XYZ file of C-alpha atoms in Angstrom:
644
model
C 19.356 85.162 27.015
C 18.587 82.640 24.289
C 15.492 84.585 23.273
C 17.493 87.809 23.056
C 20.149 86.128 20.987
C 17.494 84.732 18.653
C 15.895 88.121 18.198
C 19.169 89.853 17.454
C 20.249 87.188 15.035
C 17.039 87.226 13.065
C 16.684 90.983 13.018
C 20.271 91.436 11.901
C 19.926 88.851 9.197
C 16.725 90.322 7.776
C 17.955 93.888 7.975
C 21.142 93.070 6.136
C 19.341 91.000 3.557
C 21.413 87.921 4.232
C 20.347 84.856 2.312
C 18.785 82.189 4.540
C 19.315 78.489 3.877
C 16.671 76.822 1.756
C 15.434 74.770 4.665
C 14.760 77.955 6.621
C 12.880 79.527 3.715
C 10.429 76.617 3.860
C 9.144 78.100 7.111
C 8.394 81.449 5.515
C 9.656 84.744 6.894
C 8.510 85.068 10.491
C 8.904 88.408 12.179
C 10.871 88.868 15.341
C 7.603 89.400 17.214
C 6.170 86.127 15.915
C 9.338 84.229 16.792
C 9.367 85.699 20.274
C 5.894 84.282 20.946
C 7.299 80.788 20.540
C 9.452 81.110 23.631
C 8.752 82.053 27.254
C 9.211 85.737 27.939
C 10.119 85.134 31.577
C 12.654 82.905 33.243
C 11.107 79.611 34.300
C 10.833 78.995 38.038
C 12.315 75.522 38.158
C 16.010 75.426 37.424
C 15.718 71.677 37.031
C 13.380 71.910 34.043
C 14.616 72.161 30.481
C 18.132 71.011 31.197
C 20.086 68.015 30.043
C 23.448 68.316 31.692
C 24.763 65.499 33.873
C 23.484 65.829 37.412
C 25.355 63.031 39.147
C 28.641 61.183 38.768
C 28.452 57.462 38.174
C 31.137 55.422 39.899
C 32.641 52.290 38.452
C 35.702 50.328 37.466
C 36.961 50.291 33.876
C 39.667 47.716 34.535
C 38.876 44.449 36.292
C 40.304 41.008 35.565
C 38.708 37.645 36.265
C 39.725 34.018 35.956
C 39.603 34.483 32.179
C 42.882 36.421 32.404
C 45.777 34.029 32.180
C 47.804 35.581 35.004
C 44.800 36.001 37.293
C 43.884 32.366 36.846
C 47.461 31.328 37.404
C 47.526 33.175 40.708
C 44.393 31.510 41.991
C 41.435 33.563 40.794
C 38.472 31.300 40.284
C 35.753 33.935 40.006
C 34.640 34.668 36.468
C 32.959 37.591 34.719
C 29.482 36.827 36.083
C 30.831 36.775 39.639
C 32.508 40.118 38.980
C 29.250 41.707 37.834
C 27.300 40.253 40.748
C 29.800 41.678 43.209
C 29.961 45.080 41.515
C 26.207 45.541 41.616
C 26.180 44.920 45.348
C 25.723 41.205 45.924
C 27.692 39.276 48.513
C 30.011 36.650 47.016
C 32.599 34.206 48.269
C 36.095 35.357 47.358
C 38.784 33.302 45.663
C 40.140 32.354 49.087
C 36.767 31.393 50.502
C 35.918 34.613 52.347
C 32.498 36.317 52.205
C 32.802 39.805 50.760
C 30.457 42.624 49.793
C 30.860 46.263 48.772
C 29.668 49.008 51.111
C 27.601 50.297 48.169
C 27.003 48.950 44.684
C 28.979 50.364 41.802
C 27.142 51.907 38.861
C 29.156 50.256 36.089
C 31.916 47.775 35.416
C 34.234 46.815 32.580
C 35.515 43.262 32.770
C 38.809 43.800 30.953
C 40.510 40.450 30.761
C 43.815 40.131 28.934
C 43.365 39.698 25.202
C 46.234 37.257 24.811
C 45.463 33.724 25.878
C 42.004 34.733 27.017
C 40.338 31.713 28.621
C 43.563 29.693 28.740
C 43.801 29.193 32.461
C 40.242 27.998 33.162
C 40.847 25.392 30.455
C 44.228 24.425 31.952
C 42.637 24.115 35.370
C 39.905 21.965 33.885
C 42.485 19.724 32.212
C 41.217 20.252 28.673
C 42.670 17.569 26.346
C 44.123 20.094 23.898
C 46.373 21.458 26.657
C 47.333 18.158 28.269
C 48.456 16.869 24.878
C 51.386 19.280 25.063
C 54.277 18.304 27.416
C 54.558 21.790 28.904
C 50.801 22.073 29.324
C 50.720 18.718 31.098
C 53.650 19.773 33.323
C 51.842 22.936 34.412
C 48.637 20.998 34.988
C 50.431 18.390 37.096
C 52.133 21.082 39.175
C 48.775 22.703 39.893
C 47.204 19.389 40.838
C 50.136 18.481 43.102
C 50.076 21.702 45.084
C 52.838 23.462 43.143
C 50.586 25.852 41.310
C 52.697 28.856 42.312
C 55.647 27.431 40.371
C 53.484 26.975 37.307
C 52.037 30.461 37.700
C 55.452 32.122 37.832
C 56.699 30.162 34.831
C 53.611 31.095 32.828
C 53.831 34.792 33.689
C 57.554 35.085 33.011
C 57.238 33.185 29.729
C 54.438 35.455 28.555
C 56.223 38.639 29.631
C 59.346 37.702 27.734
C 57.711 36.305 24.593
C 58.774 32.741 25.314
C 55.323 31.301 25.901
C 54.972 27.993 23.963
C 53.191 28.802 20.722
C 51.489 25.408 20.649
C 49.695 26.359 23.851
C 48.676 29.861 22.843
C 44.990 30.627 22.448
C 45.226 32.688 19.283
C 42.324 34.662 17.810
C 40.417 32.538 15.362
C 40.834 29.366 17.370
C 37.769 27.701 18.804
C 38.855 28.060 22.481
C 39.666 31.754 22.048
C 36.416 32.511 20.295
C 34.537 30.668 23.011
C 36.137 32.744 25.777
C 35.362 36.006 23.982
C 31.764 35.050 23.322
C 31.382 34.073 26.963
C 32.779 37.462 27.994
C 30.218 39.182 25.795
C 27.378 36.975 27.017
C 28.146 37.795 30.647
C 28.129 41.531 29.942
C 24.858 41.269 28.036
C 23.263 39.283 30.846
C 24.135 41.799 33.557
C 23.716 45.027 31.607
C 20.651 46.729 33.075
C 20.258 50.228 31.587
C 19.266 52.796 34.175
C 20.473 50.654 37.068
C 23.792 48.986 36.258
C 25.958 49.125 33.167
C 28.076 46.143 32.145
C 30.464 47.206 29.393
C 32.019 44.831 26.904
C 35.789 45.257 26.946
C 39.244 43.720 27.176
C 42.834 44.647 27.936
C 45.427 44.733 25.163
C 48.538 43.749 27.107
C 51.679 44.994 25.393
C 54.472 44.126 27.764
C 57.610 43.491 25.725
C 60.668 43.336 27.950
C 58.465 43.792 30.981
C 57.669 47.397 29.979
C 54.000 48.143 30.544
C 52.141 49.646 27.584
C 48.729 48.198 28.412
C 45.466 49.648 27.118
C 41.910 48.782 28.068
C 39.528 48.773 25.125
C 35.905 49.663 25.908
C 33.003 49.138 23.530
C 30.090 51.550 23.348
C 28.167 48.801 21.652
C 26.148 45.741 22.483
C 27.037 42.166 21.717
C 25.631 42.215 18.209
C 28.551 44.387 17.089
C 31.247 43.312 19.557
C 30.751 39.676 18.596
C 31.647 40.465 14.980
C 35.302 40.778 15.989
C 37.801 39.224 18.361
C 40.140 41.270 20.551
C 43.426 42.535 19.202
C 46.320 40.633 20.741
C 50.033 41.169 21.229
C 51.648 37.931 20.188
C 52.546 37.544 16.511
C 51.470 36.545 13.937
C 47.980 37.791 14.816
C 48.961 40.610 17.143
C 51.516 43.306 17.793
C 53.020 45.078 20.801
C 52.901 48.447 19.025
C 50.007 50.709 20.131
C 49.780 52.066 16.580
C 48.609 48.620 15.468
C 45.951 48.585 18.174
C 44.659 51.901 16.824
C 44.450 50.341 13.351
C 42.378 47.496 14.816
C 40.074 50.043 16.469
C 39.635 51.882 13.174
C 38.891 48.604 11.439
C 36.296 47.658 14.072
C 34.419 50.915 13.663
C 34.472 50.667 9.869
C 33.266 47.075 9.910
C 30.491 47.407 12.465
C 29.596 51.096 12.635
C 30.276 50.838 16.365
C 32.560 52.795 18.683
C 35.513 51.931 20.905
C 38.021 53.876 22.983
C 41.284 52.876 24.647
C 42.538 53.778 28.130
C 46.268 53.448 28.797
C 47.569 52.836 32.296
C 50.666 52.380 34.441
C 53.049 54.577 32.549
C 55.005 54.386 35.798
C 55.902 50.802 34.866
C 56.764 51.488 31.227
C 60.318 52.650 31.951
C 59.922 55.780 29.894
C 57.939 54.391 26.955
C 54.331 55.377 27.705
C 54.448 59.036 26.631
C 57.197 59.445 24.014
C 58.143 62.847 22.609
C 60.712 61.866 19.974
C 59.984 58.407 18.625
C 57.827 55.383 19.245
C 58.842 51.860 18.278
C 61.745 53.205 16.251
C 59.658 55.668 14.265
C 59.921 59.412 14.704
C 56.715 60.988 15.967
C 54.825 62.686 13.171
C 51.450 64.252 12.549
C 49.862 60.871 11.905
C 51.034 59.512 15.273
C 49.793 62.467 17.315
C 46.454 62.686 15.517
C 45.791 58.980 15.787
C 46.726 58.721 19.457
C 44.597 61.741 20.331
C 41.657 60.174 18.498
C 41.672 56.801 20.219
C 43.129 57.475 23.656
C 40.764 59.967 25.222
C 41.421 58.908 28.826
C 44.271 57.781 31.025
C 43.979 55.602 34.134
C 45.923 57.722 36.600
C 45.378 55.744 39.794
C 45.146 52.034 40.524
C 46.619 49.274 42.655
C 50.067 49.440 41.011
C 50.746 53.032 41.897
C 49.581 56.527 41.154
C 50.552 58.041 37.831
C 49.804 61.746 38.251
C 53.051 63.294 39.437
C 56.439 62.384 40.890
C 58.556 64.349 43.394
C 61.549 64.212 41.045
C 59.518 66.013 38.376
C 57.494 68.221 40.734
C 59.753 69.037 43.716
C 57.528 71.913 44.855
C 54.380 69.769 45.031
C 54.178 68.443 48.588
C 51.405 66.027 47.580
C 53.275 64.455 44.635
C 54.760 61.648 46.717
C 51.589 59.570 46.859
C 51.333 55.780 46.546
C 54.187 55.577 44.020
C 55.632 52.527 42.296
C 58.876 53.853 40.866
C 61.423 51.082 41.278
C 61.364 49.465 37.855
C 59.195 48.161 35.057
C 56.224 45.827 35.441
C 58.121 42.704 36.434
C 61.117 44.454 37.991
C 63.458 43.120 35.304
C 64.835 46.626 34.619
C 65.384 49.120 37.424
C 64.081 52.670 37.177
C 66.250 55.647 36.177
C 65.283 59.241 36.838
C 65.506 60.155 33.157
C 62.587 57.777 32.462
C 60.136 59.556 34.759
C 59.241 62.475 32.462
C 57.704 60.044 29.997
C 55.697 58.087 32.534
C 53.516 60.503 34.532
C 50.342 62.196 33.359
C 51.233 65.730 34.425
C 54.496 65.607 32.491
C 52.625 64.155 29.506
C 50.044 66.920 29.670
C 52.912 69.432 29.609
C 54.825 67.751 26.789
C 51.595 67.530 24.833
C 51.453 71.329 24.667
C 54.869 71.364 23.044
C 54.089 68.553 20.623
C 50.966 70.381 19.508
C 53.078 73.375 18.515
C 55.502 71.152 16.642
C 53.097 68.696 14.994
C 49.707 70.409 15.048
C 47.921 68.055 17.468
C 48.305 67.369 21.160
C 48.569 63.568 21.502
C 48.337 63.759 25.283
C 45.124 65.714 25.581
C 43.551 63.002 27.689
C 41.150 63.015 30.591
C 41.618 61.100 33.824
C 39.981 58.107 35.464
C 40.960 55.731 38.226
C 40.271 52.000 38.281
C 41.423 48.900 40.075
C 43.351 46.523 37.795
C 42.407 43.948 40.402
C 42.919 40.377 39.213
C 40.397 38.900 41.638
C 37.084 39.703 39.922
C 36.463 41.881 42.997
C 36.429 45.653 42.559
C 36.875 46.113 46.308
C 38.936 49.299 46.576
C 37.878 50.687 49.956
C 40.630 50.904 52.569
C 38.536 49.013 55.144
C 37.368 46.440 52.608
C 40.405 45.922 50.360
C 40.621 42.495 48.777
C 43.978 43.013 47.104
C 45.232 42.941 43.564
C 45.577 39.172 43.172
C 44.061 36.187 44.937
C 47.099 35.640 47.212
C 46.646 39.255 48.369
C 43.146 38.744 49.639
C 42.957 39.510 53.383
C 45.239 37.339 55.482
C 47.651 37.657 58.364
C 50.549 37.293 55.932
C 49.922 39.989 53.353
C 51.525 42.773 55.384
C 54.897 41.069 55.112
C 54.753 39.302 51.720
C 56.539 40.460 48.567
C 54.625 41.281 45.394
C 57.727 41.605 43.166
C 61.102 40.232 44.169
C 63.539 40.242 41.257
C 66.823 38.849 42.518
C 68.779 39.916 39.420
C 67.899 43.599 39.577
C 67.152 43.881 43.278
C 63.748 45.395 42.540
C 61.382 44.494 45.358
C 57.808 45.648 45.842
C 56.067 44.513 48.986
C 52.386 43.657 49.200
C 51.848 46.567 51.564
C 52.899 48.903 48.735
C 49.883 47.816 46.666
C 47.312 50.592 46.808
C 43.600 50.245 47.529
C 42.739 52.277 44.430
C 40.697 53.329 42.571
C 37.450 54.114 40.767
C 36.340 56.062 37.722
C 33.755 58.811 38.172
C 31.785 59.737 35.061
C 29.444 62.716 34.679
C 26.850 61.117 32.388
C 23.234 61.964 31.658
C 22.091 58.468 32.643
C 23.436 55.071 33.574
C 23.688 53.351 30.210
C 26.451 52.172 27.904
C 25.873 55.001 25.477
C 25.640 57.803 28.024
C 28.636 56.674 30.077
C 30.781 55.980 27.018
C 29.872 59.352 25.496
C 30.911 61.076 28.729
C 34.212 59.199 28.634
C 34.688 60.255 25.038
C 34.218 63.933 25.940
C 36.454 63.431 29.036
C 33.865 64.563 31.551
C 35.426 62.222 34.094
C 37.599 62.189 37.152
C 39.666 59.662 39.059
C 39.306 58.802 42.695
C 41.639 56.700 44.784
C 38.615 54.980 46.308
C 36.225 57.451 47.961
C 33.106 58.508 46.109
C 33.424 62.236 46.569
C 31.479 64.453 44.159
C 33.737 66.843 42.240
C 32.878 69.639 39.817
C 35.353 71.642 37.737
C 34.250 74.347 35.305
C 36.320 76.855 33.364
C 35.215 80.070 31.699
C 35.906 83.760 31.412
C 33.153 85.232 33.559
C 32.789 83.300 36.780
C 32.334 85.625 39.732
C 32.839 85.011 43.440
C 29.068 85.138 43.917
C 28.781 82.047 41.705
C 30.371 80.040 44.506
C 27.462 80.964 46.761
C 24.918 79.281 44.517
C 23.663 75.925 45.788
C 23.467 74.600 42.247
C 26.958 75.291 40.872
C 26.443 73.019 37.879
C 23.657 75.253 36.597
C 26.041 78.193 36.552
C 28.977 76.088 35.465
C 27.374 74.786 32.292
C 25.779 78.158 31.554
C 28.924 80.253 31.821
C 31.693 77.805 31.072
C 32.854 74.347 30.084
C 33.163 71.259 32.302
C 36.227 69.117 32.935
C 37.591 67.781 29.678
C 36.633 70.951 27.787
C 38.485 73.728 25.984
C 38.806 77.450 26.521
C 39.456 79.314 23.334
C 39.990 82.964 22.443
C 39.843 85.040 25.634
C 37.935 88.301 25.834
C 40.282 91.260 25.802
C 42.039 91.689 29.126
C 40.440 88.696 30.826
C 42.041 85.740 32.579
C 40.345 82.344 32.816
C 38.175 81.755 35.852
C 37.280 78.407 37.390
C 34.287 77.352 39.426
C 35.292 74.427 41.634
C 33.154 72.415 44.026
C 33.496 69.172 45.946
C 31.296 67.225 48.335
C 32.737 64.566 50.619
C 31.892 60.913 50.201
C 28.684 60.571 52.278
C 30.225 57.785 54.371
C 33.827 58.964 54.040
C 36.221 61.533 55.355
C 36.005 65.308 55.304
C 37.923 67.306 52.722
C 41.249 69.043 53.311
C 41.587 71.204 50.201
C 40.760 71.725 46.534
C 43.793 72.500 44.378
C 44.154 73.565 40.770
C 47.208 72.301 38.918
C 48.322 74.435 35.989
C 50.837 73.577 33.289
C 51.902 75.900 30.505
C 54.345 76.516 27.663
C 56.141 79.844 27.463
C 57.410 81.721 24.423
C 60.892 80.241 24.742
C 59.536 76.716 24.576
C 60.039 76.022 28.293
C 57.396 74.078 30.194
C 56.180 75.059 33.655
C 53.769 73.902 36.329
C 52.215 75.385 39.440
C 49.875 74.013 42.102
C 47.404 76.465 43.662
C 45.374 75.939 46.825
C 42.018 77.466 45.872
C 39.634 76.226 48.598
C 40.369 74.660 51.968
C 38.781 73.797 55.260
C 39.089 75.748 58.481
C 40.729 79.082 59.138
C 44.175 78.242 57.866
C 46.190 81.031 56.274
C 48.415 80.433 53.253
C 52.115 81.151 53.749
C 54.180 83.576 51.690
C 54.321 81.042 48.848
C 50.557 80.596 48.847
C 50.689 77.139 50.420
C 48.049 76.255 52.987
C 49.401 74.494 56.108
C 48.617 70.829 56.731
C 45.084 70.109 57.898
C 46.098 67.973 60.877
C 45.623 64.313 61.626
C 43.044 62.514 63.773
C 43.991 58.971 62.774
C 44.165 56.402 65.556
C 46.378 53.850 63.809
C 46.156 51.209 66.521
C 42.369 51.144 66.314
C 42.209 51.970 62.591
C 39.871 54.892 63.125
C 39.605 58.633 62.677
C 37.195 61.484 63.350
C 35.704 64.097 61.055
C 36.512 66.826 63.566
C 38.825 68.495 61.047
C 38.286 69.234 57.378
C 35.056 70.259 55.702
C 32.167 68.331 54.156
C 32.156 70.578 51.108
C 34.411 73.059 49.340
C 33.411 75.564 46.694
C 35.189 78.593 45.246
C 35.860 80.667 42.171
C 39.495 81.119 41.233
C 41.125 83.259 38.572
C 44.578 82.544 37.165
C 46.794 85.347 38.521
C 49.591 84.703 36.018
C 47.640 84.149 32.835
C 49.350 85.049 29.577
C 46.944 84.804 26.627
C 49.829 83.895 24.311
C 50.741 80.758 26.265
C 48.940 77.408 25.845
C 48.004 75.877 29.164
C 45.972 73.234 30.952
C 44.303 73.220 34.339
C 42.924 70.348 36.405
C 41.490 69.930 39.865
C 42.900 67.832 42.691
C 40.765 67.300 45.789
C 42.404 65.921 48.920
C 40.751 64.362 51.957
C 41.936 64.597 55.538
C 44.202 61.724 56.657
C 42.482 58.388 57.254
C 43.716 54.859 58.061
C 45.271 53.007 55.138
C 44.241 49.394 54.478
C 47.414 48.301 56.233
C 46.114 49.769 59.493
C 42.841 47.854 59.147
C 44.800 44.651 58.503
C 47.125 45.188 61.473
C 44.174 45.777 63.787
C 42.119 42.838 62.502
C 44.900 40.246 62.474
C 46.987 41.666 65.299
C 50.053 41.600 63.071
C 53.014 43.943 63.276
C 53.667 45.858 60.047
C 57.084 45.862 58.407
C 59.225 48.969 59.025
C 58.302 51.901 56.742
C 54.839 50.495 56.023
C 52.475 53.366 55.234
C 49.621 53.306 57.723
C 47.676 56.450 56.785
C 46.541 57.911 53.499
C 45.106 61.154 52.164
C 42.681 59.936 49.531
C 42.125 62.190 46.575
C 40.435 62.859 43.264
C 41.901 64.151 39.987
C 39.679 65.820 37.420
C 40.211 65.764 33.695
C 41.921 68.990 32.606
C 40.485 72.001 30.839
C 42.819 73.225 28.100
C 43.510 76.724 26.864
C 44.998 77.134 23.406
C 45.578 80.652 22.074
C 45.747 79.343 18.518
C 42.078 78.327 18.509
């Protein structure tokens, strides 16, 4: 095909007497016959030769805290960045509570993303550094920790930081010697464990905007090595050096790239705990959204962390009442610390599907879609342990590491608002899957930048999602769908532009189960679109499923069944399918309407971590405790815009 295209292009150009660029004229004027000799005149036998598309997803965690994070340290985490890397690459370590722990399989990459504010504070407090003990409050916290009242100190520290009352004399501000030391140590650990081709250790941090307890956190990930990252210090929240406004973080990112020639991206998370602030459509921080806001956000925030321990952020039943899978591992009771209870009117501005929809409208109004982001999952664990498997879940914080008590303990218990979140509501989720050409900082970061990523809630299923105009049913019978997918379409994170006359978009979807996990229930495509009246819509389509189930009159496939033995925390793969593949065409496509499509792959039911805990410890779960789960994956969308 390429050879034919080349011939036609050259012949047309010569015949019409079109002027060739000067650089081309340096090669003379080859004939079409001469040019054709430069290329094979037959298809090559090996479909694996001469290609450079990603052939495997790399699994990792873009959001892990260690003892360097103030809150993690306060809650008992003693493992640092080097321990986190050792564990992620498959080594056995001793957890913060003295338990041996190891992953079932190594991860491919890890971002240690400790909080930017007060980075390194708690290890120094624990060590009794003189600069901290010289302050009365610092000495009080130290004494409480030493006398067995560390939990009191931890709560006081966290509440003070969340509400901007943390003593300024104790703050580790950028530019100070202790802060610089913690950042350089973070970089040194990443450099030490980065092993291109085998394991990637990214340099990164979390910018932790949390004013009023409303979560606007972003993880910042460097494409670069320590030589560039060490030229700066992380952007913080506390004034006078920092700000809680994301627009100021974006300015810092711009400044970093200008200063060093490097590259960074930011991943927001937990819009569900922002109380309606994560995805604004009218104003942000008192300023009306304008073209500068939408362009800048779209530039720096290419991904969104849609699944993690503190709830799933894809969809909510209130927003998507016809989506029977929307009610999944939700945290929708309040903001991050439970200081303000949730209201339904906040939800539209917290969940990724709603943001993807509102982004279509903002693009029409302001020229750029600020919410054209891809999806990843990650842990947000504060234990230095990216252990997100249901049968090997080591919790979000050190007190939540496996114990007989964690099924009945409270994670948030705000007496003033009545917001309570139990430990059993913490999810064993998730990981980021990245379709990269190799396992290196540059290749993985570049794949994140182009949004060729998907989120999983823990399993390492392999998921493909391609969009184009010419996929045929026979394409789903090919054993190498990626070859066809990249040839005829665009992968997840891509764009579909002007459609051929009379054609609707087609999608080639494929999924393979986690090799040591559960079978697959179904592959769904979620569509959102904007109609001519300005109204936003969404629809979930079942496009591939296991077994001989027949969709009902509304196109919904019946439930797959359930083999879970809760008492013994076990299940069988006697239902579901190990792989799903199909080609689907949008039956309601209107070429005048902007739209997005993404894939959602759902496993058969399996035991939740709570079932494994109940069996191991012989404890009785609290009423309403979820004991089963249908793990899933969410791909980055493919967008269609008729204006382009």
